[in-house]
Amino acid sequence: MRYGNYRILCTLDHDAMLPLFKGSAFRGGFGHALKRTVCAVGRAGCEGCLLGETCVYVRVFEPNGWGVEERVIKDQGGLRRNALPHPFVIVPPLHEERWVSKGASFDFGLLLFGEANDLLAYFIYAFEQMGRAGIGERTNGKRGGFSLDRVMSGTTTIFSRDAGKLSKPETQTLAVEPASADGKVRRMKVTLESPLRLKFENRLNDGLPFHVLTRAMLRRVSTLSAAFGQGEPDLDYKGMVKRAEHVMIVQNRLAWLDVKRYSSRQDQAMLMGGITGSVTYEGDLDEFMPLVDFCTQVHLGKQTTFGLGKIRVETV
């Protein structure tokens, strides 16, 4: 799967009052800006639109716009596929400060999967428009407007406001590599850098047994690979889930955090909470490490486009 990891560097033009978890403001602002940028029809909904098959907004926010429905995504190992994945993740600033002063610099991340990397210019332009409209709550009648200064790919500047020209970015190939079987990884600490929102047995979980984490990793790997890569990897889905049940939790520092966001589509405030903190596992972990390596780069669980499900892993 083609994988692009970009950094967007900005400067605030006005004071800003942002939510505690900033993913809702960034993801919501981007969605509105992209639709204003590319929608030639100006209708509220996209269903039934004549231009839907070629519309960039549909391709970004409605995964079926990529023709993904023609690629069979099998249900392996009892893993439920409720929705196809989006081809992007916005990684918001993770600091908890709400008040940010005019002139402050900040940056956020953008992950793109598959052919979405060819649409990077649309993302950048939409972010510029989002900056003009502003984000967060109104302060003195204005939202927190910002200027997009640069876009980085690794250590390379591929776009700057002064140059106004986008260089072709370099993308990586992200895949699940063959697992080691040397028994070197016996203990692993997983830190949830942004809330992780998982459902198991049709309910949201406030704990994270290793088999639940494994199910989520398998689901993320298989759906992204099928939708934007070369197809689902050949993995022992049922066997891995069963073996994951033997991995024990040796330290649990997890807690549930409720995050509120406002949905303009549904015109109401909504909860978008998830698990935060860290958990340490012990057991035969080698075969799971390729899944872990993949998921640390793409986020995990529900509502990843908001930046939820960012994990960091340390092995001992």
CSV table of C-alpha atoms in Angstrom, one decimal:
chain,number,residue,atom,x,y,z
A,1,MET,CA,0.0,0.0,0.0
A,2,ARG,CA,1.3,3.4,-0.9
A,3,TYR,CA,1.7,5.5,2.3
A,4,GLY,CA,2.5,9.2,2.6
A,5,ASN,CA,3.3,10.8,5.9
A,6,TYR,CA,3.2,14.6,5.7
A,7,ARG,CA,3.7,17.5,8.2
A,8,ILE,CA,1.8,20.7,7.9
A,9,LEU,CA,3.5,23.7,9.5
A,10,CYS,CA,1.3,26.8,10.3
A,11,THR,CA,1.2,30.2,12.1
A,12,LEU,CA,-1.9,31.5,13.9
A,13,ASP,CA,-3.1,34.8,12.5
A,14,HIS,CA,-5.6,35.3,15.3
A,15,ASP,CA,-6.0,34.1,18.9
A,16,ALA,CA,-7.7,30.7,19.0
A,17,MET,CA,-9.8,28.8,21.5
A,18,LEU,CA,-9.5,25.2,20.6
A,19,PRO,CA,-11.0,22.0,22.1
A,20,LEU,CA,-9.0,19.8,24.5
A,21,PHE,CA,-8.7,17.1,21.8
A,22,LYS,CA,-8.2,19.1,18.6
A,23,GLY,CA,-9.0,16.4,16.1
A,24,SER,CA,-12.6,17.3,15.9
A,25,ALA,CA,-11.8,20.9,15.0
A,26,PHE,CA,-9.2,20.0,12.4
A,27,ARG,CA,-11.2,17.1,10.8
A,28,GLY,CA,-14.4,19.1,10.7
A,29,GLY,CA,-12.8,22.3,9.3
A,30,PHE,CA,-11.1,20.3,6.6
A,31,GLY,CA,-14.3,18.5,5.5
A,32,HIS,CA,-16.1,21.8,5.1
A,33,ALA,CA,-13.2,23.4,3.3
A,34,LEU,CA,-12.7,20.5,0.9
A,35,LYS,CA,-16.3,20.5,-0.1
A,36,ARG,CA,-16.4,24.2,-0.7
A,37,THR,CA,-13.3,23.9,-2.8
A,38,VAL,CA,-14.3,21.0,-5.1
A,39,CYS,CA,-18.1,20.8,-5.1
A,40,ALA,CA,-19.4,22.2,-8.4
A,41,VAL,CA,-23.1,21.4,-7.6
A,42,GLY,CA,-23.5,23.0,-4.2
A,43,ARG,CA,-26.0,20.5,-2.9
A,44,ALA,CA,-26.1,19.4,0.7
A,45,GLY,CA,-25.7,15.7,0.2
A,46,CYS,CA,-23.6,13.7,-2.3
A,47,GLU,CA,-26.0,10.7,-2.8
A,48,GLY,CA,-27.2,10.6,-6.4
A,49,CYS,CA,-25.0,13.4,-7.6
A,50,LEU,CA,-24.1,13.1,-11.3
A,51,LEU,CA,-20.5,14.1,-10.6
A,52,GLY,CA,-20.1,11.7,-7.7
A,53,GLU,CA,-17.9,9.2,-9.5
A,54,THR,CA,-15.2,11.8,-10.3
A,55,CYS,CA,-15.6,14.1,-7.3
A,56,VAL,CA,-12.6,14.5,-5.0
A,57,TYR,CA,-14.7,15.1,-2.0
A,58,VAL,CA,-16.6,11.8,-2.5
A,59,ARG,CA,-13.3,9.9,-3.1
A,60,VAL,CA,-11.9,11.3,0.2
A,61,PHE,CA,-15.0,11.0,2.4
A,62,GLU,CA,-17.0,8.2,0.8
A,63,PRO,CA,-14.6,5.3,0.2
A,64,ASN,CA,-17.0,3.7,-2.3
A,65,GLY,CA,-16.1,6.6,-4.5
A,66,TRP,CA,-12.8,4.7,-5.2
A,67,GLY,CA,-14.7,1.7,-6.6
A,68,VAL,CA,-13.6,-0.2,-3.5
A,69,GLU,CA,-17.0,-2.0,-3.4
A,70,GLU,CA,-15.7,-4.0,-6.4
A,71,ARG,CA,-12.8,-5.3,-4.3
A,72,VAL,CA,-14.1,-8.2,-2.2
A,73,ILE,CA,-13.2,-7.7,1.5
A,74,LYS,CA,-13.7,-11.1,3.1
A,75,ASP,CA,-14.8,-11.7,6.6
A,76,GLN,CA,-12.0,-13.7,8.1
A,77,GLY,CA,-11.7,-15.0,11.6
A,78,GLY,CA,-15.0,-13.5,12.6
A,79,LEU,CA,-13.7,-10.0,12.1
A,80,ARG,CA,-16.7,-7.7,11.4
A,81,ARG,CA,-16.4,-5.1,8.6
A,82,ASN,CA,-19.0,-2.4,9.3
A,83,ALA,CA,-17.5,0.2,7.0
A,84,LEU,CA,-14.8,0.7,4.5
A,85,PRO,CA,-11.8,2.7,5.6
A,86,HIS,CA,-11.1,6.3,4.6
A,87,PRO,CA,-7.9,7.0,2.7
A,88,PHE,CA,-6.6,9.6,5.2
A,89,VAL,CA,-5.9,10.4,8.8
A,90,ILE,CA,-5.4,13.9,10.2
A,91,VAL,CA,-3.0,13.8,13.2
A,92,PRO,CA,-3.9,16.9,15.3
A,93,PRO,CA,-1.6,18.6,17.8
A,94,LEU,CA,-1.8,16.5,20.9
A,95,HIS,CA,-1.1,19.2,23.5
A,96,GLU,CA,-4.0,20.0,25.9
A,97,GLU,CA,-3.7,23.8,25.9
A,98,ARG,CA,-7.0,25.4,24.7
A,99,TRP,CA,-5.9,29.0,24.4
A,100,VAL,CA,-3.3,29.6,21.7
A,101,SER,CA,-2.1,33.2,21.0
A,102,LYS,CA,-1.8,35.0,17.7
A,103,GLY,CA,1.6,34.4,16.1
A,104,ALA,CA,2.1,31.0,17.7
A,105,SER,CA,3.5,28.3,15.4
A,106,PHE,CA,1.8,24.8,15.3
A,107,ASP,CA,1.9,21.8,13.1
A,108,PHE,CA,-0.2,18.7,12.5
A,109,GLY,CA,0.1,15.6,10.5
A,110,LEU,CA,-1.6,14.1,7.4
A,111,LEU,CA,-1.4,10.4,6.5
A,112,LEU,CA,-2.6,9.4,3.0
A,113,PHE,CA,-3.2,5.8,1.7
A,114,GLY,CA,-3.0,4.5,-1.8
A,115,GLU,CA,-4.1,6.8,-4.6
A,116,ALA,CA,-5.1,9.5,-2.1
A,117,ASN,CA,-1.4,10.6,-2.3
A,118,ASP,CA,-2.1,11.8,-5.8
A,119,LEU,CA,-4.7,14.2,-4.3
A,120,LEU,CA,-2.2,15.9,-1.9
A,121,ALA,CA,-2.6,19.3,-3.7
A,122,TYR,CA,-6.3,19.2,-2.9
A,123,PHE,CA,-5.6,18.5,0.8
A,124,ILE,CA,-3.1,21.4,0.9
A,125,TYR,CA,-5.5,23.9,-0.8
A,126,ALA,CA,-8.3,22.8,1.5
A,127,PHE,CA,-6.1,23.3,4.6
A,128,GLU,CA,-5.3,26.8,3.3
A,129,GLN,CA,-9.0,27.6,3.0
A,130,MET,CA,-9.6,26.1,6.4
A,131,GLY,CA,-7.0,28.6,7.8
A,132,ARG,CA,-8.8,31.5,6.2
A,133,ALA,CA,-12.1,30.4,7.7
A,134,GLY,CA,-10.5,29.7,11.1
A,135,ILE,CA,-10.9,26.9,13.6
A,136,GLY,CA,-12.2,26.6,17.2
A,137,GLU,CA,-14.6,28.8,19.1
A,138,ARG,CA,-15.2,32.4,18.1
A,139,THR,CA,-13.0,34.9,20.1
A,140,ASN,CA,-13.9,38.6,19.6
A,141,GLY,CA,-16.1,37.5,16.7
A,142,LYS,CA,-13.4,35.5,15.0
A,143,ARG,CA,-12.3,31.9,14.9
A,144,GLY,CA,-8.6,31.1,15.0
A,145,GLY,CA,-7.4,31.8,11.5
A,146,PHE,CA,-4.0,30.6,10.4
A,147,SER,CA,-1.6,30.6,7.5
A,148,LEU,CA,-0.1,27.5,6.1
A,149,ASP,CA,3.6,28.0,5.9
A,150,ARG,CA,5.1,24.7,4.7
A,151,VAL,CA,4.4,21.1,4.0
A,152,MET,CA,7.1,18.5,4.9
A,153,SER,CA,7.6,15.0,3.7
A,154,GLY,CA,10.2,13.6,6.1
A,155,THR,CA,13.0,16.2,6.2
A,156,THR,CA,12.1,17.7,2.8
A,157,THR,CA,10.0,20.7,2.2
A,158,ILE,CA,7.6,19.9,-0.7
A,159,PHE,CA,5.5,23.0,-0.5
A,160,SER,CA,6.0,26.5,0.9
A,161,ARG,CA,3.6,29.5,0.9
A,162,ASP,CA,6.3,31.7,-0.6
A,163,ALA,CA,7.1,29.4,-3.5
A,164,GLY,CA,3.5,28.3,-4.0
A,165,LYS,CA,4.6,25.1,-5.9
A,166,LEU,CA,4.2,21.5,-4.8
A,167,SER,CA,7.1,19.1,-5.4
A,168,LYS,CA,6.3,15.5,-6.1
A,169,PRO,CA,6.3,13.8,-2.7
A,170,GLU,CA,8.1,10.5,-2.0
A,171,THR,CA,5.8,7.8,-0.6
A,172,GLN,CA,6.6,4.6,1.1
A,173,THR,CA,5.3,1.1,0.6
A,174,LEU,CA,3.6,-0.1,3.7
A,175,ALA,CA,2.9,-3.8,4.1
A,176,VAL,CA,2.8,-6.6,6.8
A,177,GLU,CA,6.2,-8.2,6.7
A,178,PRO,CA,6.9,-11.8,7.6
A,179,ALA,CA,6.9,-12.4,11.4
A,180,SER,CA,10.0,-13.4,13.3
A,181,ALA,CA,9.8,-16.5,15.4
A,182,ASP,CA,12.9,-16.2,17.5
A,183,GLY,CA,11.1,-15.5,20.7
A,184,LYS,CA,12.9,-12.2,21.3
A,185,VAL,CA,9.8,-10.1,22.1
A,186,ARG,CA,8.2,-11.3,25.3
A,187,ARG,CA,7.0,-8.0,26.7
A,188,MET,CA,5.4,-5.0,25.0
A,189,LYS,CA,4.1,-1.6,26.3
A,190,VAL,CA,1.4,0.1,24.3
A,191,THR,CA,0.8,3.8,24.9
A,192,LEU,CA,-2.3,5.4,23.6
A,193,GLU,CA,-1.2,8.8,22.4
A,194,SER,CA,-4.8,9.7,21.4
A,195,PRO,CA,-8.0,8.1,22.6
A,196,LEU,CA,-8.5,4.6,21.2
A,197,ARG,CA,-12.1,3.8,20.4
A,198,LEU,CA,-12.8,0.1,19.9
A,199,LYS,CA,-15.9,-2.1,19.7
A,200,PHE,CA,-15.9,-5.7,20.8
A,201,GLU,CA,-19.1,-7.8,20.9
A,202,ASN,CA,-21.0,-4.8,19.6
A,203,ARG,CA,-20.1,-2.5,22.5
A,204,LEU,CA,-17.4,0.1,23.2
A,205,ASN,CA,-14.6,-1.3,25.5
A,206,ASP,CA,-12.9,0.5,28.3
A,207,GLY,CA,-10.3,-2.3,28.7
A,208,LEU,CA,-7.9,-3.8,26.2
A,209,PRO,CA,-7.2,-7.5,26.4
A,210,PHE,CA,-4.6,-8.5,23.9
A,211,HIS,CA,-7.0,-10.5,21.8
A,212,VAL,CA,-9.2,-7.4,21.4
A,213,LEU,CA,-6.2,-5.3,20.3
A,214,THR,CA,-5.2,-8.1,17.9
A,215,ARG,CA,-8.7,-8.2,16.4
A,216,ALA,CA,-8.6,-4.4,15.8
A,217,MET,CA,-5.1,-4.6,14.3
A,218,LEU,CA,-6.1,-7.5,11.9
A,219,ARG,CA,-9.2,-5.5,10.9
A,220,ARG,CA,-7.2,-2.3,10.2
A,221,VAL,CA,-4.5,-4.2,8.3
A,222,SER,CA,-6.9,-6.2,6.2
A,223,THR,CA,-9.3,-3.4,5.3
A,224,LEU,CA,-6.6,-0.9,4.4
A,225,SER,CA,-4.7,-3.4,2.4
A,226,ALA,CA,-7.8,-4.6,0.5
A,227,ALA,CA,-9.0,-1.1,-0.2
A,228,PHE,CA,-5.8,0.7,-1.0
A,229,GLY,CA,-3.1,-1.9,-1.5
A,230,GLN,CA,-2.7,-5.2,-3.2
A,231,GLY,CA,-5.4,-7.1,-1.3
A,232,GLU,CA,-5.7,-8.7,2.1
A,233,PRO,CA,-2.4,-10.2,3.4
A,234,ASP,CA,-2.4,-14.0,3.8
A,235,LEU,CA,-2.6,-14.2,7.6
A,236,ASP,CA,-3.9,-16.9,10.0
A,237,TYR,CA,-6.7,-14.7,11.3
A,238,LYS,CA,-8.5,-17.2,13.5
A,239,GLY,CA,-5.3,-18.7,14.8
A,240,MET,CA,-3.7,-15.3,15.7
A,241,VAL,CA,-6.8,-14.3,17.6
A,242,LYS,CA,-6.8,-17.6,19.5
A,243,ARG,CA,-3.1,-17.4,20.3
A,244,ALA,CA,-3.6,-13.7,21.4
A,245,GLU,CA,-5.9,-14.9,24.2
A,246,HIS,CA,-2.8,-16.4,25.9
A,247,VAL,CA,-1.0,-13.1,26.1
A,248,MET,CA,-1.4,-11.6,29.6
A,249,ILE,CA,-1.7,-8.0,30.9
A,250,VAL,CA,1.0,-7.4,33.4
A,251,GLN,CA,0.4,-3.7,33.9
A,252,ASN,CA,-2.8,-1.7,33.2
A,253,ARG,CA,-2.8,2.1,33.3
A,254,LEU,CA,-5.8,2.6,31.1
A,255,ALA,CA,-8.7,5.0,31.6
A,256,TRP,CA,-11.7,6.1,29.6
A,257,LEU,CA,-11.7,9.7,28.3
A,258,ASP,CA,-14.9,11.3,27.0
A,259,VAL,CA,-14.2,13.7,24.1
A,260,LYS,CA,-17.0,15.9,22.8
A,261,ARG,CA,-17.4,17.2,19.3
A,262,TYR,CA,-20.1,19.0,17.4
A,263,SER,CA,-21.5,17.4,14.2
A,264,SER,CA,-22.8,20.0,11.8
A,265,ARG,CA,-24.3,17.2,9.7
A,266,GLN,CA,-26.4,15.9,12.6
A,267,ASP,CA,-26.6,19.4,14.2
A,268,GLN,CA,-25.8,18.1,17.7
A,269,ALA,CA,-23.0,17.6,20.1
A,270,MET,CA,-21.6,14.1,20.2
A,271,LEU,CA,-19.4,12.0,22.4
A,272,MET,CA,-16.2,10.6,20.8
A,273,GLY,CA,-14.5,9.1,23.8
A,274,GLY,CA,-11.9,6.3,24.0
A,275,ILE,CA,-9.3,4.6,26.1
A,276,THR,CA,-6.2,6.5,27.1
A,277,GLY,CA,-3.1,5.6,29.0
A,278,SER,CA,-0.9,2.6,28.6
A,279,VAL,CA,-1.0,-1.2,29.0
A,280,THR,CA,1.9,-3.7,29.1
A,281,TYR,CA,1.5,-7.3,27.7
A,282,GLU,CA,3.7,-10.4,28.3
A,283,GLY,CA,3.7,-13.6,26.2
A,284,ASP,CA,4.7,-14.9,22.8
A,285,LEU,CA,4.5,-11.7,20.9
A,286,ASP,CA,6.8,-12.2,17.9
A,287,GLU,CA,4.2,-13.1,15.4
A,288,PHE,CA,2.1,-10.0,16.2
A,289,MET,CA,4.9,-7.5,15.7
A,290,PRO,CA,4.3,-7.0,12.0
A,291,LEU,CA,0.7,-6.0,12.8
A,292,VAL,CA,2.0,-3.7,15.5
A,293,ASP,CA,4.5,-2.0,13.2
A,294,PHE,CA,1.8,-1.4,10.6
A,295,CYS,CA,-0.7,0.0,13.0
A,296,THR,CA,1.7,2.3,14.7
A,297,GLN,CA,1.9,4.1,11.4
A,298,VAL,CA,-1.8,4.2,10.4
A,299,HIS,CA,-3.8,4.6,13.7
A,300,LEU,CA,-6.3,2.1,15.0
A,301,GLY,CA,-9.9,1.6,15.8
A,302,LYS,CA,-12.9,3.9,15.0
A,303,GLN,CA,-12.8,7.5,13.8
A,304,THR,CA,-9.2,7.5,12.9
A,305,THR,CA,-9.7,10.4,10.5
A,306,PHE,CA,-10.0,12.6,13.6
A,307,GLY,CA,-6.7,11.4,14.8
A,308,LEU,CA,-8.0,8.8,17.3
A,309,GLY,CA,-6.2,5.6,17.8
A,310,LYS,CA,-2.6,6.8,17.6
A,311,ILE,CA,-0.4,4.2,19.4
A,312,ARG,CA,3.2,4.0,20.4
A,313,VAL,CA,4.9,0.7,21.2
A,314,GLU,CA,8.0,-0.1,23.3
A,315,THR,CA,9.3,-3.7,23.4
A,316,VAL,CA,11.5,-5.3,26.0
